[in-house]
Coordinates of C-alpha atoms and ligand atoms in Angstrom, one line a residue:
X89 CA -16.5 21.0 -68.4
X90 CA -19.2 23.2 -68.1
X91 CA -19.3 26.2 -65.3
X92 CA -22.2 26.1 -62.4
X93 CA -24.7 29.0 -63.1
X94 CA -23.5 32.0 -61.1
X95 CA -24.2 32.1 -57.8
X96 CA -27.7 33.4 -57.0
X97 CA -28.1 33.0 -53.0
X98 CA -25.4 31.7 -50.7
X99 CA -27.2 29.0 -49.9
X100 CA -26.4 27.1 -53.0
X101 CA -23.0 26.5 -51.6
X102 CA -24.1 25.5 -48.9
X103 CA -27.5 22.7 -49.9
X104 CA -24.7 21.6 -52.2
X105 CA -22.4 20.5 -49.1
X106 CA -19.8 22.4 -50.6
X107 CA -19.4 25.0 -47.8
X108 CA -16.7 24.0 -45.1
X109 CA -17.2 27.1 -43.0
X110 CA -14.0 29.0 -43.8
X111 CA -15.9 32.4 -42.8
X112 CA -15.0 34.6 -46.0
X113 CA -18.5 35.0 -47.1
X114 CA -19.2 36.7 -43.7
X115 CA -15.8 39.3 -44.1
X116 CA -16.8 39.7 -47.5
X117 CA -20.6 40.4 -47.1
X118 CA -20.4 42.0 -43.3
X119 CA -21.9 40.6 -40.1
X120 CA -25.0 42.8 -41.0
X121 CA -25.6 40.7 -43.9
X122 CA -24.0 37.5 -42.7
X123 CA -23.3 35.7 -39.9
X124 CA -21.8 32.3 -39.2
X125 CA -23.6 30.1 -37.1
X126 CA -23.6 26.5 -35.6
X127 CA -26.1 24.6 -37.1
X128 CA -28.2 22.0 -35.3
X129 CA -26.0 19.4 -37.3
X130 CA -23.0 20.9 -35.8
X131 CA -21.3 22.9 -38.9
X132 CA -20.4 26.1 -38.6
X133 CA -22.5 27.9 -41.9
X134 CA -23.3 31.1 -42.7
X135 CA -26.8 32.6 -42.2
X136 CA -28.0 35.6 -44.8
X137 CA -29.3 38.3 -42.7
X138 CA -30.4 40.3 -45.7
X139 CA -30.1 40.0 -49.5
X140 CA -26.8 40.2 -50.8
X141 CA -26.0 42.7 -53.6
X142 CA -25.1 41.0 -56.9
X143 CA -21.5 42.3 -56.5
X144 CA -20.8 41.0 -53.4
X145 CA -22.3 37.6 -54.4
X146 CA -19.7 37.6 -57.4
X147 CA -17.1 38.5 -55.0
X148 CA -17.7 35.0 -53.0
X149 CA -18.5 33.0 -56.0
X150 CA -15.0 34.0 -57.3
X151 CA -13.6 33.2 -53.7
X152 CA -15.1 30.6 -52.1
X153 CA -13.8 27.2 -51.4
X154 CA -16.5 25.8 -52.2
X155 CA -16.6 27.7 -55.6
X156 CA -13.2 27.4 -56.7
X157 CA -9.9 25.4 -56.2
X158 CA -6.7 26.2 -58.5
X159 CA -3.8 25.0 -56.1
X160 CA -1.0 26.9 -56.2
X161 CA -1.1 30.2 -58.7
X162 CA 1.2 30.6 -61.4
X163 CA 2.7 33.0 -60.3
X164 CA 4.5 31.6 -57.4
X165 CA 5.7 28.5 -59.2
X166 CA 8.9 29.5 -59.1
X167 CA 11.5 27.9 -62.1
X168 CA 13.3 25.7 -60.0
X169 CA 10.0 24.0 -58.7
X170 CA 9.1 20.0 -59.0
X171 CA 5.4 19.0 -59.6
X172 CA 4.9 15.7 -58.5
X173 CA 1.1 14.4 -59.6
X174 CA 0.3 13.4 -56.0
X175 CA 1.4 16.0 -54.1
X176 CA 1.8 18.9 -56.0
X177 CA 4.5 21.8 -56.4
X178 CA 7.7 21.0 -54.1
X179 CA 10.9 22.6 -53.1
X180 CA 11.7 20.6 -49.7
X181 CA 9.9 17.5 -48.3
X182 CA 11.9 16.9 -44.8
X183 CA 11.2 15.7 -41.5
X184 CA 11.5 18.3 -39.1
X185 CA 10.3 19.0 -35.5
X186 CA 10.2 21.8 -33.0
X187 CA 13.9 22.3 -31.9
X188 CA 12.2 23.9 -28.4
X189 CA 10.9 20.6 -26.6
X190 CA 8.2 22.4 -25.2
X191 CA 6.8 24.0 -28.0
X192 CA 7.7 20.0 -30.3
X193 CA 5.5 18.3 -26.9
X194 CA 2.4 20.8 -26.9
X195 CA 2.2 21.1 -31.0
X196 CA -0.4 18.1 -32.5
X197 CA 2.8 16.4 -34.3
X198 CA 6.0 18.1 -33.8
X199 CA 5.1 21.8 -33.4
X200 CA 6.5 22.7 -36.6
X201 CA 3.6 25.3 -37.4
X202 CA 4.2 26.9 -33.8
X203 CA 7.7 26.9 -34.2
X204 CA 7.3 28.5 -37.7
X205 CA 4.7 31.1 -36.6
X206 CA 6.8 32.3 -33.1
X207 CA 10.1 32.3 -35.1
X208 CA 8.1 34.6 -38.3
X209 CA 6.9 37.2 -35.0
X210 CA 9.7 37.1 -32.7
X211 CA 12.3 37.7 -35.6
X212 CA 10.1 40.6 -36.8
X213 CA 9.3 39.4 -40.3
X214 CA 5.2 39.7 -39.5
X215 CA 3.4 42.0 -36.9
X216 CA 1.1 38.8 -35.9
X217 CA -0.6 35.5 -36.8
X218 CA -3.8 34.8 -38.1
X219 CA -5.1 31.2 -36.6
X220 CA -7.3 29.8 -34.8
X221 CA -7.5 28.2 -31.1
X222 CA -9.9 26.9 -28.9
X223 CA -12.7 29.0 -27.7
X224 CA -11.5 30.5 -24.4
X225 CA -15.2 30.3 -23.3
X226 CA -16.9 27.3 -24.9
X227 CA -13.5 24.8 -25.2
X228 CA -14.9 22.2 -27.2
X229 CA -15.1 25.2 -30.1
X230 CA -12.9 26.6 -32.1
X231 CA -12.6 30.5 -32.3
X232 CA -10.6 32.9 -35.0
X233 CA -7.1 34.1 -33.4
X234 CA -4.7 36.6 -33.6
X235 CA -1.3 35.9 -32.0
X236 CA 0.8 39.3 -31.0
X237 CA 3.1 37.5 -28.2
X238 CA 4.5 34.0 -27.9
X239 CA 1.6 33.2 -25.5
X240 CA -1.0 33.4 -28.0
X241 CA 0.9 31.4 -30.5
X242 CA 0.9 28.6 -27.7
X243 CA -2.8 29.0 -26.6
X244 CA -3.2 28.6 -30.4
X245 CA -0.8 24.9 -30.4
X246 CA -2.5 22.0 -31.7
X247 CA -5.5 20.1 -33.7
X248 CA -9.0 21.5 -33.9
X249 CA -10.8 18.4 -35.4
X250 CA -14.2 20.4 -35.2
X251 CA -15.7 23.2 -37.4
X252 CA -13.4 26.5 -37.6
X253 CA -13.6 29.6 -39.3
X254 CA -10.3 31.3 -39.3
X255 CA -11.6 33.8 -41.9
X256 CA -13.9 35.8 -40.5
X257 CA -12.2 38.8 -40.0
X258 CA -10.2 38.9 -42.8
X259 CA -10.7 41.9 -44.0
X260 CA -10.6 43.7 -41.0
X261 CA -7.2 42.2 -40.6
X262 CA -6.0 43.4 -43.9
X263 CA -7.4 46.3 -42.8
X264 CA -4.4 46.8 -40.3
X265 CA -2.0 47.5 -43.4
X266 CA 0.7 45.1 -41.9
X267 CA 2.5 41.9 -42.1
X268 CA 0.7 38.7 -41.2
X269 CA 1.1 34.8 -41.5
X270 CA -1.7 33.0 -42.0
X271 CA -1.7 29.2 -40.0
X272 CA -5.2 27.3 -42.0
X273 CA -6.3 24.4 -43.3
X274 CA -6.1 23.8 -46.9
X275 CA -9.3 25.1 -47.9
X276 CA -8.8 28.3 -45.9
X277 CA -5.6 28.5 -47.7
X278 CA -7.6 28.1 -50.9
X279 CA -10.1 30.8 -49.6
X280 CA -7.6 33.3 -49.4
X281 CA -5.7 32.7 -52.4
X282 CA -8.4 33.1 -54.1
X283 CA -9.6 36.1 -52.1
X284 CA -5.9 37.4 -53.4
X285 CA -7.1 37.6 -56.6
X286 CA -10.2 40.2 -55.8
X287 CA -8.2 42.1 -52.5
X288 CA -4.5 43.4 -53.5
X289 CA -3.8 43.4 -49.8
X290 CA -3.8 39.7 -49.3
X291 CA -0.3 39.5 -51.5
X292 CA 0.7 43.2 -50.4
X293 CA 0.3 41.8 -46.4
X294 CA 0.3 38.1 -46.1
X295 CA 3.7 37.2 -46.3
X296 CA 3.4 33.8 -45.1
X297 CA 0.6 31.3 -46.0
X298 CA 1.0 27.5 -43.9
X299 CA -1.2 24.6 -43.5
X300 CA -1.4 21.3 -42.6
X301 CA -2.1 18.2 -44.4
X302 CA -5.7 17.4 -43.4
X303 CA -7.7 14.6 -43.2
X304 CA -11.1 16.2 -43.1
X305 CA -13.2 18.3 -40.4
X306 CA -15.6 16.7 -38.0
X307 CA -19.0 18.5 -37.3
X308 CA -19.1 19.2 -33.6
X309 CA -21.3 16.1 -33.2
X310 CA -18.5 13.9 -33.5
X311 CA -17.0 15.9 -30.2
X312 CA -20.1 16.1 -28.2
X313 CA -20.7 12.4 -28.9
X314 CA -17.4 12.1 -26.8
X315 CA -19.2 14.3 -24.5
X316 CA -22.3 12.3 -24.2
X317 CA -20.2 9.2 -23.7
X318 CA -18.6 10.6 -20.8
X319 CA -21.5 12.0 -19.1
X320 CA -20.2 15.5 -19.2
X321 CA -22.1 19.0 -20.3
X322 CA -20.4 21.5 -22.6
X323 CA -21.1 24.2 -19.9
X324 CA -19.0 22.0 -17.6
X325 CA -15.9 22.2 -19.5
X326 CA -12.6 24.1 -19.4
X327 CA -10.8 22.3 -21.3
X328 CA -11.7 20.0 -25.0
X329 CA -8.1 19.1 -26.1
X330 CA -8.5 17.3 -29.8
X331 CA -4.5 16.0 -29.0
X332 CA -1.3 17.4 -28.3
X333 CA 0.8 17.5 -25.4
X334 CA 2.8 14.0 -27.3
X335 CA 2.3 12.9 -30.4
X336 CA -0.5 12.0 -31.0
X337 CA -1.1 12.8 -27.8
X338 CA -4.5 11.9 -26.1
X339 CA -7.8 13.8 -26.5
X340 CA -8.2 15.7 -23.0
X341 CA -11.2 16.6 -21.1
X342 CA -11.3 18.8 -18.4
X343 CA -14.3 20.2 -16.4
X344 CA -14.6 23.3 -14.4
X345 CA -14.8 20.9 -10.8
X346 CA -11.6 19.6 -11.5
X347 CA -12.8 16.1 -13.3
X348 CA -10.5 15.0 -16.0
X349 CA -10.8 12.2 -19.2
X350 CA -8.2 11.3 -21.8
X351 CA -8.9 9.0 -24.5
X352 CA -6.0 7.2 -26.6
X353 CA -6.4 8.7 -30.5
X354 CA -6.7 5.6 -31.6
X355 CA -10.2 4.8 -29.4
X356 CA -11.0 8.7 -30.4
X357 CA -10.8 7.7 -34.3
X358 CA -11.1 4.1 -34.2
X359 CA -14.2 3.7 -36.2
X360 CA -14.4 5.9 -39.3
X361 CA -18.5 5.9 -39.4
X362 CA -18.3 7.6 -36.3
X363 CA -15.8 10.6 -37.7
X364 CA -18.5 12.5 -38.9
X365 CA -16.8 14.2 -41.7
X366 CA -18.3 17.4 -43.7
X367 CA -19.5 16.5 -47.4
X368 CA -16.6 19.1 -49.0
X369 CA -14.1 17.3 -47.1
X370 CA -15.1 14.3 -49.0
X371 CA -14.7 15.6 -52.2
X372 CA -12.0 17.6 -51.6
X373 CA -9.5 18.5 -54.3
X374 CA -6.8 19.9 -52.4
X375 CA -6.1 18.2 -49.2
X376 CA -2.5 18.6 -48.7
X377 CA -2.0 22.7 -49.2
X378 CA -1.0 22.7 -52.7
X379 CA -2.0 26.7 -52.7
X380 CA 0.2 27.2 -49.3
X381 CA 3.9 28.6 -48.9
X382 CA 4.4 25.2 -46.7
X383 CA 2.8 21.9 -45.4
X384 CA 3.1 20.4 -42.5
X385 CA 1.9 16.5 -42.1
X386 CA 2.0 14.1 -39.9
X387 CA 4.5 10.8 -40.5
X388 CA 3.4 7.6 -39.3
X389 CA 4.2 4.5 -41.4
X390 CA 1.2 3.4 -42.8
X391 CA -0.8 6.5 -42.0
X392 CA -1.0 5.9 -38.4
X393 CA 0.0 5.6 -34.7
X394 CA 0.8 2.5 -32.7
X395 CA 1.9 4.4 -30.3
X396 CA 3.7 7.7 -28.7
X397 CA 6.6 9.5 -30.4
X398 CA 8.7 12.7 -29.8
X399 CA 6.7 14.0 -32.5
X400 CA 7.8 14.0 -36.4
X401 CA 6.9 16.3 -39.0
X402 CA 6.6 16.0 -42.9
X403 CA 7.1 19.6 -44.4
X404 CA 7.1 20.3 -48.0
X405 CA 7.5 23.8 -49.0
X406 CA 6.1 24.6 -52.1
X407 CA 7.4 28.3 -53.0
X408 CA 10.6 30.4 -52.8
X409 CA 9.1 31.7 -49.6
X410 CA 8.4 28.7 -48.1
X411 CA 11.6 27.3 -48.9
X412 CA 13.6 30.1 -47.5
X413 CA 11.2 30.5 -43.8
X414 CA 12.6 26.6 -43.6
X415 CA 16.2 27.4 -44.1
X416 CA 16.1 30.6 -41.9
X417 CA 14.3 28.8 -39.2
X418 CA 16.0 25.9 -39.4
X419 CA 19.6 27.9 -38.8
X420 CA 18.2 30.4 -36.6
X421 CA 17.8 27.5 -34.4
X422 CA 13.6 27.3 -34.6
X423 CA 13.6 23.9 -36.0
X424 CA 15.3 20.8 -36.6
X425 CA 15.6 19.3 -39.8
X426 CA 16.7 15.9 -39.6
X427 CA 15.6 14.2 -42.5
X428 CA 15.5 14.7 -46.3
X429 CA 12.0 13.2 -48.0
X430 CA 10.5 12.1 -51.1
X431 CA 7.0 12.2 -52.1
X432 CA 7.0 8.4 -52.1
X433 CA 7.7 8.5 -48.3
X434 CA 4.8 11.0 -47.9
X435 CA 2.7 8.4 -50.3
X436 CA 3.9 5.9 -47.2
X437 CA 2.9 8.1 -44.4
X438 CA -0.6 9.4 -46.1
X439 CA -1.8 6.3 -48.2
X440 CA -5.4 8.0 -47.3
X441 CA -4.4 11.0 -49.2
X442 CA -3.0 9.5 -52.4
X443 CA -6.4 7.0 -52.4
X444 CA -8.6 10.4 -51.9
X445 CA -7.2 12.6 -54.9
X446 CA -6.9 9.6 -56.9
X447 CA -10.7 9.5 -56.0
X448 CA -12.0 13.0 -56.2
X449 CA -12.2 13.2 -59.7
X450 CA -15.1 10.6 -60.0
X451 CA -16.8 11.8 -57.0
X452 CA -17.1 15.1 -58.2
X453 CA -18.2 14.1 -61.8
X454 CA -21.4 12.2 -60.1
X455 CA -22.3 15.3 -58.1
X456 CA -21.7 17.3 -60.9
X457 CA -24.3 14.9 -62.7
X458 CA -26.8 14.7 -60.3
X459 CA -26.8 18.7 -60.8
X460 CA -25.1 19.7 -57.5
X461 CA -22.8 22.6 -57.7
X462 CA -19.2 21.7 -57.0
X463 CA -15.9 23.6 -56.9
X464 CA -14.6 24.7 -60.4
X465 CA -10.9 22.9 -59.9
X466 CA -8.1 23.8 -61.6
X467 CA -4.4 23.0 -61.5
X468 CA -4.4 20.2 -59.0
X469 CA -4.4 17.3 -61.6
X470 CA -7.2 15.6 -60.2
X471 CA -8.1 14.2 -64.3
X472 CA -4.4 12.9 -64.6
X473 CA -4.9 11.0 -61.1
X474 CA -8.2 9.9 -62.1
X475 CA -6.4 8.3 -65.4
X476 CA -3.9 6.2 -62.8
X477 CA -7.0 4.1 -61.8
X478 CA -8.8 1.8 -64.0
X479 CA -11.9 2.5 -66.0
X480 CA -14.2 0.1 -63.6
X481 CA -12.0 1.8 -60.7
X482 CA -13.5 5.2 -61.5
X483 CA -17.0 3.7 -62.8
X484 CA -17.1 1.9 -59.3
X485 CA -16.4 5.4 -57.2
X486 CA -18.7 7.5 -59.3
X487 CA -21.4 5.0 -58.6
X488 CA -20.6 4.7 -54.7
X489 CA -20.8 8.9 -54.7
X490 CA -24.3 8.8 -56.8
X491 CA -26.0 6.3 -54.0
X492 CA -24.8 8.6 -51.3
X493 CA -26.0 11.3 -53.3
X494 CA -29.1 9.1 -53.6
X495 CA -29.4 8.4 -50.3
X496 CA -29.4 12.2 -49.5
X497 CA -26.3 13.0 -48.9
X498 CA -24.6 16.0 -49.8
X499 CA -26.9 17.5 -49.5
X500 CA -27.7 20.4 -46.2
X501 CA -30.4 22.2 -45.6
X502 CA -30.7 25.8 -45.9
X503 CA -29.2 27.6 -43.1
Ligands
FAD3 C1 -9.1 18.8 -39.2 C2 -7.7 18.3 -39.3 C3 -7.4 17.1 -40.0 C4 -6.1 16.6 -40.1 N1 -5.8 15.5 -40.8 C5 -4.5 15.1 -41.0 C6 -4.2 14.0 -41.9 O1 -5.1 13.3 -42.4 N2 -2.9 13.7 -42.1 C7 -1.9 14.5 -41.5 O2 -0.8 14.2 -41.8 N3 -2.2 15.5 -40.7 C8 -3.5 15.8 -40.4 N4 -3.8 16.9 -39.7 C9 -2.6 17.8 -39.3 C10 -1.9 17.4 -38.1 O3 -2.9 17.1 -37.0 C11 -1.1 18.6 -37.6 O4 -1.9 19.7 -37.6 C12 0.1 18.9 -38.5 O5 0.9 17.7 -38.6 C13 0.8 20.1 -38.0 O6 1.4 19.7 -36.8 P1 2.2 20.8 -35.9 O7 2.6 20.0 -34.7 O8 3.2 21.5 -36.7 O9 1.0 21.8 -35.5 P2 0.9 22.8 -34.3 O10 2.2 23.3 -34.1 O11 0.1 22.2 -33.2 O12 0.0 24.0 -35.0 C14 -1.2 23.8 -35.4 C15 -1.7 25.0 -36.1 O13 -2.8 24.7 -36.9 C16 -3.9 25.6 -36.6 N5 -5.1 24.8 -36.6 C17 -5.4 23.8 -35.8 N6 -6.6 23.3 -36.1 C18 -7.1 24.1 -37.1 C19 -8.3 24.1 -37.9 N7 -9.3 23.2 -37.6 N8 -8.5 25.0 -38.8 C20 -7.6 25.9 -39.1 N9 -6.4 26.0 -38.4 C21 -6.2 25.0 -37.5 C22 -3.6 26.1 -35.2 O14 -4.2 27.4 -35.1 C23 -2.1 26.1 -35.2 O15 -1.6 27.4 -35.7 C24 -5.1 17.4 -39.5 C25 -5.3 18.6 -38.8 C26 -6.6 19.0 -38.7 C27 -6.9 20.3 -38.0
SF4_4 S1 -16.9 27.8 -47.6 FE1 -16.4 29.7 -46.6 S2 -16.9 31.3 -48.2 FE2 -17.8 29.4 -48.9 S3 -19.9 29.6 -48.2 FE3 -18.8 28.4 -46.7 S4 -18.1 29.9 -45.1 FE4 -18.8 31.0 -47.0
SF4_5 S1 -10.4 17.9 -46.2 FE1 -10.3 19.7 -47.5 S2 -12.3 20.7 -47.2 FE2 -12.1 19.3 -45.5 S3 -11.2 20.5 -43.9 FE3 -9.5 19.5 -45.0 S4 -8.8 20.9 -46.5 FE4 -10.9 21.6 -45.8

């Protein structure tokens, strides 16, 4: 396959629609050179203030997301590991839940990831937690956070469906010179392991890397839509609420005069034209954390909710280290593990993400075709998944992906 040219401007990420707003480019280059921005469209991109050196445009062609997915490296596949096709290098796949009822209500499933991140601080194994949360001062946004005390890690509880850029100040947090866990999407998992291979620091201070299963990132339109619907003004708000607080819990609205929505997640995400889902999430090779210590899903029959639950996670862990935070947390009392998995039970709860990276494969070869840049991905067996559908299976996605492409999608304009 051959390599994309390298990189001359950032923006050749970003026409492609391969960019998915992790942030690294603006770490990498400095907030003198660039900044990330909202675009009128309602994705968080980054602007160039000034030319970038050609060093510094290696360093994000070597790191970005939307430059390069390998899955987990090499080196952390430890011997004892399983590779299943779909979904990647396993030690565990369990249900588990937050055993603190609190923290298992407010999380988006079952507060595994909170639970995980207070029990990796309060037991001392990491000085703080690199996540996001909503925007203190604009809730419907989503902010970079660092979590030093248990009431950060909650302020930080739950889904951000929107755009988020958790890695912004990366390197100022490496910086520090001590422990961290990171809590990111896939592709910001992906971003920094592959930052890991430029910065020594990232394996010298991230101890802990875990992500969730995801689905794909709305631009901000799909949450001011909501907005629009309801007759409310962002400045009005003080609280956007994607769900949570029950699982799935209900999208929450609150303005600053004391006037309050809720909308059931299945009205919320009823119609998937209305989702308005980033291009890189649609080609996305790694959408279940194959590059993370652990994975956290959700675990509805069928992929999802007819209704409330207590709130159920899927968790594979996918290194030693993984393995071992579930076991500790687990016995320290953090979490409760109550039921051993398979990957075909995952297949049952996610049949949207065994269809996708079945899929990717074809979509990418179109774009790749119609000369759009696209990730260089290795390791994630996107070819042998490919190979599992049938030759007019595959001729029928790459020809769905070229209309789009026709039709002018992928494609963003320079920001
Ligand atoms: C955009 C998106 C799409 C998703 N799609 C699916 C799906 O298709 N299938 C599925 O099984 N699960 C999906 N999820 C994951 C699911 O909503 C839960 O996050 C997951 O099950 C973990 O639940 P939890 O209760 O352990 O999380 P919590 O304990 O609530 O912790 C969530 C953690 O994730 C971090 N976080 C939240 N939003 C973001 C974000 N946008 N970017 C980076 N970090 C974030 C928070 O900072 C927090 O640390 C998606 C999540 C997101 C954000
Ligand atoms: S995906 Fe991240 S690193 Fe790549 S261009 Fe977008 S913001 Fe920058
Ligand atoms: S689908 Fe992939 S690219 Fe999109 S937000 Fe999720 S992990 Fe990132």
């Amino acid at each position: 396959m051959k390599s994309p040219p390298p990189l001359a401007h950032l923006d050749d990420i970003v026409s492609s629609g391969m960019c998915i707003g992790c942030g690294l480019c603006e770490s990498l280059a400095g907030t003198d050179h660039v900044r990330m921005r909202m675009t009128p469209e309602g994705r968080l991109r980054p602007q160039t203030l000034q030319q970038l050196s050609e060093a510094t445009l290696g360093a994000i062609d070597r790191t970005c997301p939307g430059s390069v997915a390998s899955g987990l490296p090499a080196e952390l596949h430890s011997p004892d590991v399983v590779v299943d096709d779909v979904w990647g290098p396993y030690h565990d796949v369990v249900r588990a839940y937050a055993a603190d009822s609190d923290i298992r209500f407010r999380g988006s499933t079952g507060g595994v990831l909170t639970a995980l991140a207070l029990h990796l601080l309060e037991s001392g194994s990491v000085a703080f937690i690199a996540h996001v949360s909503a925007d203190p001062a604009q809730p419907m946004r989503s902010v970079a956070h660092v979590s030093e005390s248990r009431g950060d890690v909650l302020a930080a509880a739950g889904s951000r469906y929107g755009p988020a850029a958790p890695l912004t100040h990366i390197s100022s947090l490496l910086d520090r010179g001590q422990p961290f866990a990171f809590v990111g999407k896939p592709c910001d998992v992906t971003a920094l392991r592959n930052l890991a291979t430029v910065d020594g620091r990232v394996d010298r201070f991230c101890r802990y890397m875990l992500t969730l299963v995801c689905g794909g990132a709305s631009e901000l339109g799909k949450s001011t839509d909501v907005l629009d619907s309801l007759g409310i003004a962002e400045e009005e708000l003080s609280v956007f609420r994607y769900r949570g607080y029950g699982n799935p819990g209900k999208t929450r609205i609150e303005t600053r005069d004391g006037r309050a929505e809720e909308l059931a997640y299945n009205d919320m995400w009823a119609d998937e034209n209305t989702w308005r889902i980033q291009y890189r999430c649609k080609v996305c090779p790694d959408a279940i954390g194959e590059a993370a210590d652990l994975a956290a899903s959700d675990l509805w029959p069928g992929g999802g909710p007819t209704g409330e639950d207590a709130g159920f996670n899927g968790v594979i862990t996918r290194t030693g280290a993984g393995s071992r935070l579930l076991a500790e947390a687990a016995a320290a009392g953090a979490l409760t593990v109550d039921q051993q998995l398979t990957p075909r039970s995952l297949d049952e709860a996610q049949p949207h993400q065994v269809r996708k990276k079945r899929a990717v494969a074809s979509r990418l070869d179109a774009l790749r075709d119609a000369g759009r840049r696209v990730p260089q991905v290795t390791g994630l067996r996107i070819r042998t998944l490919a190979e599992t559908r049938s030759e007019r299976e595959r001729a029928e996605e790459y020809a769905a992906t070229a209309s789009r492409i026709a039709d002018g999608q992928f494609w963003e304009p320079s920001s």
